[in-house]
Coordinates of C-alpha atoms in Angstrom, one line a residue:
X1 CA -15.1 13.7 46.8
X2 CA -14.0 17.3 45.9
X3 CA -10.4 17.6 44.9
X4 CA -9.5 19.9 47.7
X5 CA -10.8 17.4 50.2
X6 CA -9.0 14.6 48.5
X7 CA -5.7 16.5 48.7
X8 CA -6.2 17.3 52.4
X9 CA -7.0 13.7 53.1
X10 CA -3.8 12.7 51.3
X11 CA -1.8 15.2 53.5
X12 CA -1.0 17.4 50.5
X13 CA -1.8 21.0 49.5
X14 CA -3.5 21.5 46.1
X15 CA -1.4 23.4 43.6
X16 CA -2.4 27.1 43.3
X17 CA -4.1 28.1 40.2
X18 CA -4.6 24.6 38.9
X19 CA -7.8 23.4 40.4
X20 CA -10.6 25.7 41.3
X21 CA -10.5 26.5 45.0
X22 CA -12.6 29.7 45.0
X23 CA -14.7 32.0 42.9
X24 CA -12.8 33.2 39.8
X25 CA -9.6 31.3 40.4
X26 CA -8.2 28.2 38.8
X27 CA -10.1 26.1 36.2
X28 CA -12.8 23.5 36.3
X29 CA -11.3 20.9 34.0
X30 CA -8.0 19.1 33.0
X31 CA -5.7 20.4 30.3
X32 CA -6.3 19.5 26.7
X33 CA -9.4 19.0 24.5
X34 CA -12.5 18.4 26.5
X35 CA -14.7 15.4 25.8
X36 CA -18.0 16.3 24.2
X37 CA -20.9 14.1 25.1
X38 CA -22.6 14.2 21.7
X39 CA -19.3 13.3 19.9
X40 CA -18.7 10.5 22.3
X41 CA -22.2 9.1 21.8
X42 CA -21.7 9.2 18.0
X43 CA -18.4 7.3 18.2
X44 CA -19.8 4.7 20.5
X45 CA -22.7 4.2 18.2
X46 CA -20.4 3.7 15.2
X47 CA -18.2 1.2 17.1
X48 CA -21.1 -0.7 18.5
X49 CA -20.0 -3.9 20.2
X50 CA -16.7 -4.1 18.4
X51 CA -13.7 -4.7 20.7
X52 CA -11.8 -1.6 21.7
X53 CA -8.4 -3.1 20.7
X54 CA -5.4 -0.8 20.1
X55 CA -4.6 -2.5 16.8
X56 CA -8.1 -1.5 15.4
X57 CA -7.5 2.2 15.7
X58 CA -7.1 2.7 11.9
X59 CA -10.2 0.7 11.2
X60 CA -12.2 2.9 13.6
X61 CA -10.7 6.1 12.0
X62 CA -12.1 4.8 8.7
X63 CA -15.5 4.3 10.3
X64 CA -15.6 7.9 11.4
X65 CA -14.2 9.3 8.1
X66 CA -16.7 7.3 6.1
X67 CA -19.6 8.4 8.2
X68 CA -18.8 12.1 8.6
X69 CA -16.4 12.8 5.7
X70 CA -13.6 13.9 8.0
X71 CA -12.1 13.4 11.4
X72 CA -13.1 16.3 13.7
X73 CA -11.2 17.1 16.8
X74 CA -14.2 16.3 18.8
X75 CA -14.5 12.8 17.3
X76 CA -10.8 12.1 17.7
X77 CA -11.0 13.1 21.4
X78 CA -14.1 10.8 21.8
X79 CA -12.3 7.9 20.1
X80 CA -9.3 8.4 22.4
X81 CA -11.6 8.3 25.4
X82 CA -13.4 5.2 24.1
X83 CA -10.1 3.3 23.4
X84 CA -8.3 4.5 26.5
X85 CA -5.6 6.1 24.4
X86 CA -4.0 9.5 24.7
X87 CA -5.1 12.2 22.2
X88 CA -1.6 12.4 20.9
X89 CA -1.6 8.7 19.9
X90 CA -4.8 9.0 18.0
X91 CA -3.8 12.3 16.4
X92 CA -0.4 11.1 15.2
X93 CA -1.9 8.1 13.5
X94 CA -4.8 10.0 11.9
X95 CA -2.4 12.7 10.5
X96 CA 0.1 10.1 9.1
X97 CA -2.2 8.6 6.5
X98 CA -3.3 10.6 3.4
X99 CA -6.9 9.3 3.3
X100 CA -7.8 10.8 6.7
X101 CA -9.0 14.4 6.8
X102 CA -8.3 15.8 10.3
X103 CA -10.3 19.0 11.0
X104 CA -9.5 21.2 14.0
X105 CA -12.0 23.3 15.8
X106 CA -11.3 26.5 13.8
X107 CA -11.1 24.8 10.4
X108 CA -13.7 24.3 7.7
X109 CA -14.5 20.6 7.0
X110 CA -13.8 19.5 3.4
X111 CA -16.7 19.4 0.9
X112 CA -18.9 16.4 0.8
X113 CA -17.4 15.2 -2.5
X114 CA -13.7 14.6 -3.2
X115 CA -12.1 13.9 -6.6
X116 CA -8.6 12.5 -6.6
X117 CA -6.6 12.8 -9.8
X118 CA -3.7 10.4 -10.2
X119 CA -0.5 12.2 -11.1
X120 CA 2.0 9.3 -11.2
X121 CA 4.1 8.9 -14.3
X122 CA 1.6 7.0 -16.6
X123 CA -1.2 9.4 -15.8
X124 CA 1.1 12.4 -16.2
X125 CA 2.1 11.2 -19.7
X126 CA -1.7 10.8 -20.4
X127 CA -2.5 14.4 -19.5
X128 CA -3.3 14.3 -15.7
X129 CA -2.3 17.9 -15.1
X130 CA -4.6 19.3 -17.8
X131 CA -7.4 17.1 -16.5
X132 CA -6.9 18.3 -12.9
X133 CA -6.8 22.0 -14.1
X134 CA -10.0 21.5 -16.1
X135 CA -11.8 20.0 -13.1
X136 CA -10.6 22.8 -10.8
X137 CA -11.8 25.5 -13.2
X138 CA -15.1 23.8 -13.9
X139 CA -16.3 22.8 -10.4
X140 CA -17.4 24.8 -7.4
X141 CA -14.6 24.4 -4.8
X142 CA -17.0 24.7 -2.0
X143 CA -18.9 21.7 -3.2
X144 CA -16.2 19.5 -4.8
X145 CA -12.6 19.2 -3.7
X146 CA -10.0 18.3 -6.4
X147 CA -6.8 16.7 -5.1
X148 CA -3.7 15.3 -6.7
X149 CA -3.1 11.7 -5.7
X150 CA -0.4 9.0 -6.1
X151 CA -0.7 5.9 -8.2
X152 CA -4.1 4.2 -8.0
X153 CA -3.0 1.0 -9.6
X154 CA -4.9 1.6 -12.8
X155 CA -2.0 2.7 -15.1
X156 CA -3.3 0.7 -18.0
X157 CA -6.3 3.0 -18.2
X158 CA -4.6 6.4 -17.7
X159 CA -5.5 9.1 -16.9
X160 CA -7.5 8.0 -13.9
X161 CA -9.5 9.8 -11.2
X162 CA -11.5 8.7 -8.3
X163 CA -14.8 10.3 -7.3
X164 CA -15.6 9.1 -3.8
X165 CA -14.8 5.4 -4.3
X166 CA -15.7 5.3 -8.0
X167 CA -12.7 5.1 -10.4
X168 CA -13.1 6.7 -13.8
X169 CA -10.8 5.1 -16.4
X170 CA -9.5 7.1 -19.4
X171 CA -10.9 10.0 -17.4
X172 CA -12.2 13.3 -19.0
X173 CA -13.9 16.3 -17.4
X174 CA -17.1 15.1 -19.1
X175 CA -17.0 11.7 -17.6
X176 CA -16.4 13.2 -14.2
X177 CA -19.3 15.6 -14.5
X178 CA -21.6 12.8 -15.6
X179 CA -20.6 10.7 -12.6
X180 CA -21.3 13.6 -10.2
X181 CA -24.7 14.3 -11.8
X182 CA -25.6 10.7 -11.4
X183 CA -24.3 10.6 -7.8
X184 CA -22.1 7.6 -9.0
X185 CA -19.6 7.7 -6.2
X186 CA -19.4 4.0 -5.2
X187 CA -17.0 1.2 -6.4
X188 CA -18.1 -0.9 -9.4
X189 CA -17.4 -4.6 -8.9
X190 CA -16.1 -6.5 -12.0
X191 CA -17.2 -10.0 -12.9
X192 CA -15.0 -12.4 -11.0
X193 CA -14.8 -16.1 -10.1
X194 CA -16.9 -16.6 -6.9
X195 CA -16.4 -19.3 -4.3
X196 CA -19.1 -21.4 -5.8
X197 CA -17.6 -21.5 -9.3
X198 CA -14.0 -22.0 -7.9
X199 CA -15.1 -24.8 -5.6
X200 CA -17.0 -26.5 -8.5
X201 CA -13.8 -26.5 -10.5
X202 CA -11.9 -28.4 -7.8
X203 CA -10.9 -25.3 -5.7
X204 CA -9.8 -25.9 -2.1
X205 CA -9.4 -29.7 -2.7
X206 CA -5.6 -29.3 -2.4
X207 CA -6.0 -27.3 0.8
X208 CA -8.3 -29.9 2.3
X209 CA -5.9 -32.8 1.4
X210 CA -3.0 -31.0 2.9
X211 CA -4.8 -30.3 6.1
X212 CA -5.7 -34.0 6.4
X213 CA -2.5 -35.7 5.4
X214 CA 0.0 -33.2 4.0
X215 CA 3.6 -32.6 5.0
X216 CA 4.6 -28.9 4.9
X217 CA 8.2 -29.7 4.0
X218 CA 7.1 -31.6 0.9
X219 CA 5.0 -28.6 -0.2
X220 CA 8.0 -26.3 0.6
X221 CA 10.2 -28.4 -1.6
X222 CA 7.6 -28.2 -4.4
X223 CA 7.5 -24.4 -4.2
X224 CA 11.3 -24.2 -4.1
X225 CA 11.5 -26.5 -7.2
X226 CA 9.3 -24.1 -9.1
X227 CA 11.8 -21.3 -8.6
X228 CA 9.1 -19.0 -7.2
X229 CA 10.5 -15.9 -5.6
X230 CA 8.8 -13.0 -3.7
X231 CA 6.8 -11.1 -6.3
X232 CA 6.3 -7.9 -4.3
X233 CA 9.8 -6.8 -5.4
X234 CA 12.3 -8.3 -3.0
X235 CA 12.7 -11.6 -4.9
X236 CA 13.5 -13.8 -1.8
X237 CA 12.9 -17.6 -2.5
X238 CA 9.3 -18.0 -1.3
X239 CA 9.5 -21.5 0.2
X240 CA 12.5 -20.7 2.4
X241 CA 10.4 -18.2 4.4
X242 CA 8.3 -21.0 5.7
X243 CA 11.2 -22.8 7.3
X244 CA 12.5 -19.6 8.9
X245 CA 9.1 -18.8 10.5
X246 CA 8.5 -22.4 11.7
X247 CA 11.9 -22.4 13.4
X248 CA 10.5 -19.9 15.9
X249 CA 8.2 -21.0 18.7
X250 CA 4.5 -20.1 18.3
X251 CA 2.0 -18.6 18.3
X252 CA 2.8 -17.5 14.7
X253 CA 0.9 -15.2 12.4
X254 CA 0.7 -14.5 8.7
X255 CA 0.5 -11.1 7.0
X256 CA -0.4 -10.6 3.4
X257 CA 1.0 -7.5 1.7
X258 CA -1.7 -6.2 -0.6
X259 CA -0.4 -2.6 -0.5
X260 CA 0.5 -2.5 -4.1
X261 CA 1.6 1.1 -4.1
X262 CA 4.6 1.2 -6.4
X263 CA 3.6 3.5 -9.3
X264 CA 3.1 1.6 -12.5
X265 CA 2.1 -1.6 -10.7
X266 CA -1.4 -3.2 -11.0
X267 CA -0.8 -6.9 -11.3
X268 CA -2.2 -7.8 -7.9
X269 CA -5.4 -5.9 -8.6
X270 CA -5.7 -7.6 -12.0
X271 CA -5.6 -11.1 -10.4
X272 CA -7.8 -10.2 -7.4
X273 CA -10.5 -8.7 -9.7
X274 CA -10.6 -12.0 -11.7
X275 CA -9.5 -15.0 -9.7
X276 CA -9.5 -14.0 -6.0
X277 CA -9.8 -17.6 -4.8
X278 CA -6.5 -18.8 -6.3
X279 CA -4.9 -16.2 -4.1
X280 CA -7.0 -17.1 -1.1
X281 CA -6.3 -20.8 -1.4
X282 CA -2.6 -20.1 -1.8
X283 CA -2.8 -17.9 1.3
X284 CA -4.4 -20.6 3.4
X285 CA -1.9 -23.2 2.2
X286 CA 1.0 -20.9 3.3
X287 CA -0.8 -20.3 6.6
X288 CA -1.2 -24.0 7.1
X289 CA 2.5 -24.6 6.3
X290 CA 3.6 -22.3 9.2
X291 CA 0.7 -23.2 11.5
X292 CA -0.4 -19.5 11.6
X293 CA -3.0 -18.8 14.3
X294 CA -4.4 -15.9 12.3
X295 CA -4.0 -14.2 9.0
X296 CA -3.9 -10.4 8.6
X297 CA -4.8 -9.4 5.1
X298 CA -3.6 -5.8 4.5
X299 CA -5.2 -4.3 1.4
X300 CA -4.7 -0.8 0.0
X301 CA -7.6 1.7 0.4
X302 CA -7.2 2.6 -3.3
X303 CA -8.7 -0.7 -4.2
X304 CA -12.3 -0.4 -2.9
X305 CA -13.7 -3.0 -5.4
X306 CA -11.1 -5.5 -4.3
X307 CA -11.9 -4.8 -0.7
X308 CA -15.5 -5.6 -1.3
X309 CA -14.8 -8.7 -3.2
X310 CA -12.5 -10.0 -0.4
X311 CA -15.2 -9.2 2.2
X312 CA -17.8 -11.2 0.3
X313 CA -15.5 -14.2 -0.5
X314 CA -14.0 -14.4 3.0
X315 CA -17.6 -14.6 4.3
X316 CA -18.2 -17.4 1.8
X317 CA -15.2 -19.3 3.1
X318 CA -16.5 -18.9 6.7
X319 CA -19.9 -20.1 5.6
X320 CA -18.4 -23.2 4.0
X321 CA -16.4 -23.9 7.2
X322 CA -13.1 -23.7 5.3
X323 CA -11.9 -21.1 7.9
X324 CA -13.4 -20.2 11.3
X325 CA -15.0 -16.8 11.6
X326 CA -12.3 -14.1 12.2
X327 CA -9.4 -16.3 11.1
X328 CA -8.8 -14.0 8.1
X329 CA -8.7 -10.4 9.4
X330 CA -9.1 -8.0 6.5
X331 CA -7.4 -4.7 7.2
X332 CA -7.8 -1.6 5.1
X333 CA -4.8 0.7 4.4
X334 CA -5.3 4.5 4.5
X335 CA -3.0 5.9 1.8
X336 CA 0.6 5.3 2.6
X337 CA 3.1 3.9 0.1
X338 CA 5.6 3.2 2.9
X339 CA 3.3 0.5 4.2
X340 CA 4.3 -1.7 1.2
X341 CA 7.5 -2.2 3.2
X342 CA 6.8 -5.3 5.3
X343 CA 7.7 -3.9 8.8
X344 CA 5.9 -0.6 8.1
X345 CA 2.8 -2.7 7.1
X346 CA 3.0 -4.6 10.4
X347 CA 3.2 -1.4 12.3
X348 CA 0.0 -0.3 10.5
X349 CA -1.7 -3.6 11.2
X350 CA -1.0 -2.9 14.9
X351 CA -2.8 0.4 14.5
X352 CA 0.2 2.7 14.4
X353 CA 2.0 5.0 12.0
X354 CA 3.6 3.0 9.1
X355 CA 7.2 3.5 10.2
X356 CA 9.7 0.9 9.0
X357 CA 11.4 -1.0 11.8
X358 CA 15.2 -1.4 12.3
X359 CA 16.4 -4.9 11.5
X360 CA 17.4 -7.3 12.9
X361 CA 15.2 -8.8 14.3
X362 CA 13.4 -9.8 11.2
X363 CA 9.7 -10.2 11.0
X364 CA 10.0 -14.0 10.7
X365 CA 11.3 -13.8 14.3
X366 CA 9.5 -10.7 15.7
X367 CA 6.6 -9.6 13.6
X368 CA 2.9 -8.8 14.5
X369 CA 2.5 -8.3 18.2
X370 CA 6.1 -9.5 18.6
X371 CA 5.4 -13.0 17.3
X372 CA 7.0 -14.8 14.3
X373 CA 5.2 -13.7 11.2
X374 CA 5.1 -15.0 7.6
X375 CA 4.8 -12.2 5.1
X376 CA 3.8 -12.8 1.4
X377 CA 2.7 -10.7 -1.5
X378 CA -0.6 -11.3 -3.2
X379 CA 0.8 -12.5 -6.5
X380 CA 3.2 -14.8 -4.7
X381 CA 0.3 -16.6 -3.1
X382 CA -1.6 -16.8 -6.4
X383 CA 1.3 -18.8 -7.7
X384 CA 1.6 -21.0 -4.5
X385 CA -1.9 -22.2 -5.2
X386 CA -1.2 -22.9 -8.9
X387 CA 2.1 -24.7 -8.0
X388 CA 0.3 -26.9 -5.5
X389 CA -2.5 -27.7 -8.0
X390 CA -0.5 -28.0 -11.2
X391 CA 3.0 -28.9 -10.0
X392 CA 6.2 -26.8 -10.0
X393 CA 6.4 -27.2 -13.8
X394 CA 3.7 -24.5 -14.2
X395 CA 6.6 -22.0 -13.6
X396 CA 9.9 -23.9 -14.1
X397 CA 9.1 -25.3 -17.5
X398 CA 9.2 -21.9 -19.2
X399 CA 12.7 -20.7 -20.2
X400 CA 14.0 -17.8 -22.2
X401 CA 17.4 -16.1 -22.4
X402 CA 18.7 -18.4 -19.8
X403 CA 16.0 -17.5 -17.3
X404 CA 13.3 -19.8 -16.0
X405 CA 9.8 -19.0 -14.9
X406 CA 7.1 -16.5 -15.6
X407 CA 6.6 -12.8 -14.7
X408 CA 3.5 -10.7 -14.6
X409 CA 4.5 -7.4 -16.3
X410 CA 2.3 -4.3 -15.6
X411 CA 2.8 -2.4 -18.8
X412 CA 1.8 1.2 -19.4
X413 CA 2.9 4.5 -21.0
X414 CA 3.5 4.9 -24.7
X415 CA 2.4 1.5 -25.9
X416 CA -0.5 0.6 -28.1
X417 CA -2.3 -1.7 -25.6
X418 CA -1.3 -1.1 -22.0
X419 CA -2.2 -4.0 -19.7
X420 CA -1.0 -6.9 -17.6
X421 CA 1.0 -9.5 -19.6
X422 CA 2.2 -12.9 -18.3
X423 CA 5.4 -13.5 -20.1
X424 CA 8.6 -15.6 -19.7
X425 CA 10.8 -14.2 -17.0
X426 CA 13.6 -13.8 -19.5
X427 CA 11.7 -11.3 -21.6
X428 CA 13.4 -8.1 -22.7
X429 CA 11.8 -4.7 -23.1
X430 CA 11.5 -5.5 -26.8
X431 CA 9.4 -8.5 -26.0
X432 CA 7.3 -6.6 -23.5
X433 CA 6.5 -3.8 -25.9
X434 CA 5.7 -6.3 -28.6
X435 CA 3.3 -8.1 -26.3
X436 CA 1.6 -4.7 -25.6
X437 CA 0.9 -4.2 -29.3
X438 CA 4.1 -2.2 -30.0
X439 CA 4.6 1.5 -29.5
X440 CA 1.5 3.7 -29.6
X441 CA 0.9 5.4 -33.0
X442 CA 3.2 8.3 -33.7
X443 CA 5.7 7.4 -30.8
X444 CA 9.3 6.3 -31.0
X445 CA 10.8 4.3 -28.2
X446 CA 13.2 6.4 -26.0
X447 CA 13.4 5.0 -22.5
X448 CA 11.7 2.7 -20.0
X449 CA 11.2 2.2 -16.3
X450 CA 11.7 -1.6 -15.6
X451 CA 10.3 -1.9 -12.1
X452 CA 8.6 1.2 -10.7
X453 CA 10.2 4.6 -9.9
X454 CA 12.7 2.9 -7.6
X455 CA 14.3 1.2 -10.6
X456 CA 15.0 4.5 -12.4
X457 CA 15.1 4.9 -16.2
X458 CA 17.0 2.9 -18.8
X459 CA 17.6 4.1 -22.4
X460 CA 16.1 2.4 -25.4
X461 CA 19.6 1.2 -26.4
X462 CA 19.6 -1.1 -23.4
X463 CA 16.9 -3.3 -24.9
X464 CA 18.5 -6.8 -24.7
X465 CA 18.5 -7.2 -20.9
X466 CA 16.2 -9.9 -19.5
X467 CA 13.7 -8.2 -17.2
X468 CA 14.1 -10.6 -14.2
X469 CA 15.6 -10.8 -10.8
X470 CA 19.4 -10.3 -10.6
X471 CA 19.8 -9.2 -14.3
X472 CA 19.4 -5.5 -13.9
X473 CA 21.5 -4.9 -10.8
X474 CA 24.8 -4.6 -12.8
X475 CA 23.2 -1.7 -14.6
X476 CA 22.1 0.1 -11.4
X477 CA 18.5 -1.0 -11.6
X478 CA 16.3 -3.9 -10.6
X479 CA 13.0 -5.5 -11.7
X480 CA 11.1 -4.9 -8.4
X481 CA 7.4 -5.5 -9.0
X482 CA 7.8 -5.5 -12.8
X483 CA 6.0 -2.2 -13.3
X484 CA 7.1 -1.3 -16.8
X485 CA 6.4 2.2 -18.1
X486 CA 7.5 3.1 -21.6
X487 CA 8.6 6.6 -22.7
X488 CA 8.9 7.9 -26.2
X489 CA 10.9 10.7 -27.9
X490 CA 8.1 13.1 -27.1
X491 CA 8.8 12.7 -23.4
X492 CA 11.4 14.3 -21.2
X493 CA 13.6 11.9 -19.1
X494 CA 14.4 14.7 -16.6
X495 CA 10.7 15.5 -16.2
X496 CA 9.9 11.8 -15.6
X497 CA 12.7 11.7 -12.9
X498 CA 11.2 14.8 -11.2
X499 CA 7.8 13.1 -11.2
X500 CA 9.3 10.1 -9.4
X501 CA 11.2 12.2 -6.8
X502 CA 8.0 14.2 -6.1
X503 CA 6.3 10.9 -5.4
X504 CA 9.1 9.9 -3.0
X505 CA 9.0 13.3 -1.3
X506 CA 5.3 12.9 -0.6
X507 CA 5.5 9.3 0.5
X508 CA 8.6 9.4 2.8
X509 CA 7.5 8.4 6.2
X510 CA 9.7 11.1 7.7
X511 CA 11.4 8.8 10.2
X512 CA 15.0 9.3 9.0
X513 CA 16.6 12.6 8.0
X514 CA 18.4 11.3 4.9
X515 CA 15.2 10.3 3.2
X516 CA 12.9 13.0 4.6
X517 CA 15.2 15.9 3.8
X518 CA 17.0 14.3 0.9
X519 CA 13.9 13.8 -1.2
X520 CA 12.8 17.4 -0.6
X521 CA 16.2 18.8 -1.5
X522 CA 16.5 16.6 -4.6
X523 CA 13.2 18.0 -5.9
X524 CA 14.4 21.5 -5.4
X525 CA 17.7 20.9 -7.2
X526 CA 16.0 19.0 -10.0
X527 CA 13.7 22.0 -10.7
X528 CA 16.7 24.1 -11.7
X529 CA 17.3 24.9 -15.4
X530 CA 20.6 23.1 -15.2
X531 CA 21.2 20.3 -12.7
X532 CA 24.1 20.6 -10.2
X533 CA 25.1 17.0 -10.9
X534 CA 28.0 17.0 -8.3
X535 CA 25.7 18.1 -5.5
X536 CA 22.9 15.7 -6.6
X537 CA 25.4 12.8 -6.6
X538 CA 26.6 13.8 -3.1
X539 CA 23.0 14.0 -1.9
X540 CA 22.2 10.6 -3.5
X541 CA 25.2 9.0 -1.8
X542 CA 24.1 10.2 1.6
X543 CA 20.5 8.9 1.0
X544 CA 21.7 5.5 -0.2
X545 CA 24.2 5.0 2.7
X546 CA 22.1 6.3 5.6
X547 CA 18.4 5.8 4.9
X548 CA 16.6 3.2 7.1
X549 CA 14.6 1.5 4.4
X550 CA 14.4 0.9 0.7
X551 CA 12.4 4.1 -0.1
X552 CA 15.3 6.4 0.7
X553 CA 17.9 4.0 -0.5
X554 CA 16.3 3.6 -4.0
X555 CA 14.9 7.1 -4.4
X556 CA 18.2 8.5 -6.0
X557 CA 18.1 5.9 -8.8
X558 CA 16.1 8.1 -11.2
X559 CA 18.5 11.0 -10.6
X560 CA 21.6 8.9 -11.2
X561 CA 20.3 7.2 -14.3
X562 CA 19.1 10.4 -16.0
X563 CA 22.5 11.9 -15.3
X564 CA 24.2 8.8 -16.7
X565 CA 22.0 8.0 -19.7
X566 CA 20.4 11.4 -20.6
X567 CA 23.1 14.0 -19.8
X568 CA 22.0 16.2 -22.6
X569 CA 18.8 16.9 -20.8
X570 CA 20.3 18.1 -17.5

């Protein structure tokens, strides 16, 4: 039925100039971008028989980006049509994440090949800026795009770059050119313990026994007795979470936070590239404990090799009937540090922008799709499996400087042998540097970052503090994810702090003004020859007091600690 006829039948007069009622007047179509048949066909072909669920929006944006190298306006419009979403919903999600390239009608698509050069602190110390400049000068910009990128979780092999999905460790322009010439743009999988070898060594026997005759409260007590605390950085006693989640009526879900985005941190990747099934069994034990109906495993996009390992090993678990098909839903992040915050991660799992939620309610009560949700970090679940297999003594029997337990320290910067070191939780920075082979040749210890940029910088004189939970707070810092970066006398503390604030400026989700504007203003103030310390302190106080989440609340730490411990530099 024509629109004019429809309006007459409804007893209404069509609006003038809106719908075509005569030659040369009005328009033939609705407002907004028009659906293009060829783009719609391409999107439908990519999605195939996959469900058009709202929470899968980010997964489908990845499909388009991977296939076409960008997200064209036509494809976004087609995806909106296919998923029955508004163009605004699709566009706001696509433009939120750093790994999506949105291209409007009048814009040129990016080149077929992209090189991302990490410029976080460890790579900056190792010459990332000179590397990026050399690549920009030596490559044709119309064929290869060179971008700066935040931490890729490979700080032990700095400087690092990524060509496509291939990471180049200890990167040089020559290595990059060789990879381009060989069309080596795909992730390289390391040797790791497969399902077959893990099961042959007794793997999943504990899980099977628990499913048959286990008591979740007994397991919870064992985890509590070990002293295990959340190793993503928050440090909440791990076993207690299970009781909080079970106290709420089902259905319940579980979310695994694999978005290891804190610069300097690479411990989760280290474990997953070697013993993924210790983590997977720990994950399934925790899911059993809270009777989770489904597990959402959220893994950062910067770990393509880990994503492929998990795809293969989850399929092996399904083939062995340890989990039903689809019980473990592997979700791929898209380049957003804020999604390491648990509620922002949940928003991303639901296919939205990663904006932290106001709390309460907490995710144990209202999490994924409004249901009670257990959230654990990757390394935490690695230890859950070991505790269940070896007993709580595997952690609690180690004691140093009055602290019990073990910590996985990601160590990088000016040390002789950067890497991941499993040490007593009471270790000091002196112990950590010694484990990493001492200071690098020609370098004298000056300062260290104990737990990622959020923890700020401490001077070398503060070398007797155990690097554990609760020990650094009196000094205005915290252990966080135990991302230790060591600086020497050849490095500038103020330059390091500026690097950290630039990271926070880039990664602020923009939801709250104190963080969004505060990080930007801090960067500008810190670029001055002399810092206005009074104004920076006033700005820091506003950010700490009024920011919604930990990003804005902790971002001023590098500023305050440089002013306090390195006043001669500012």
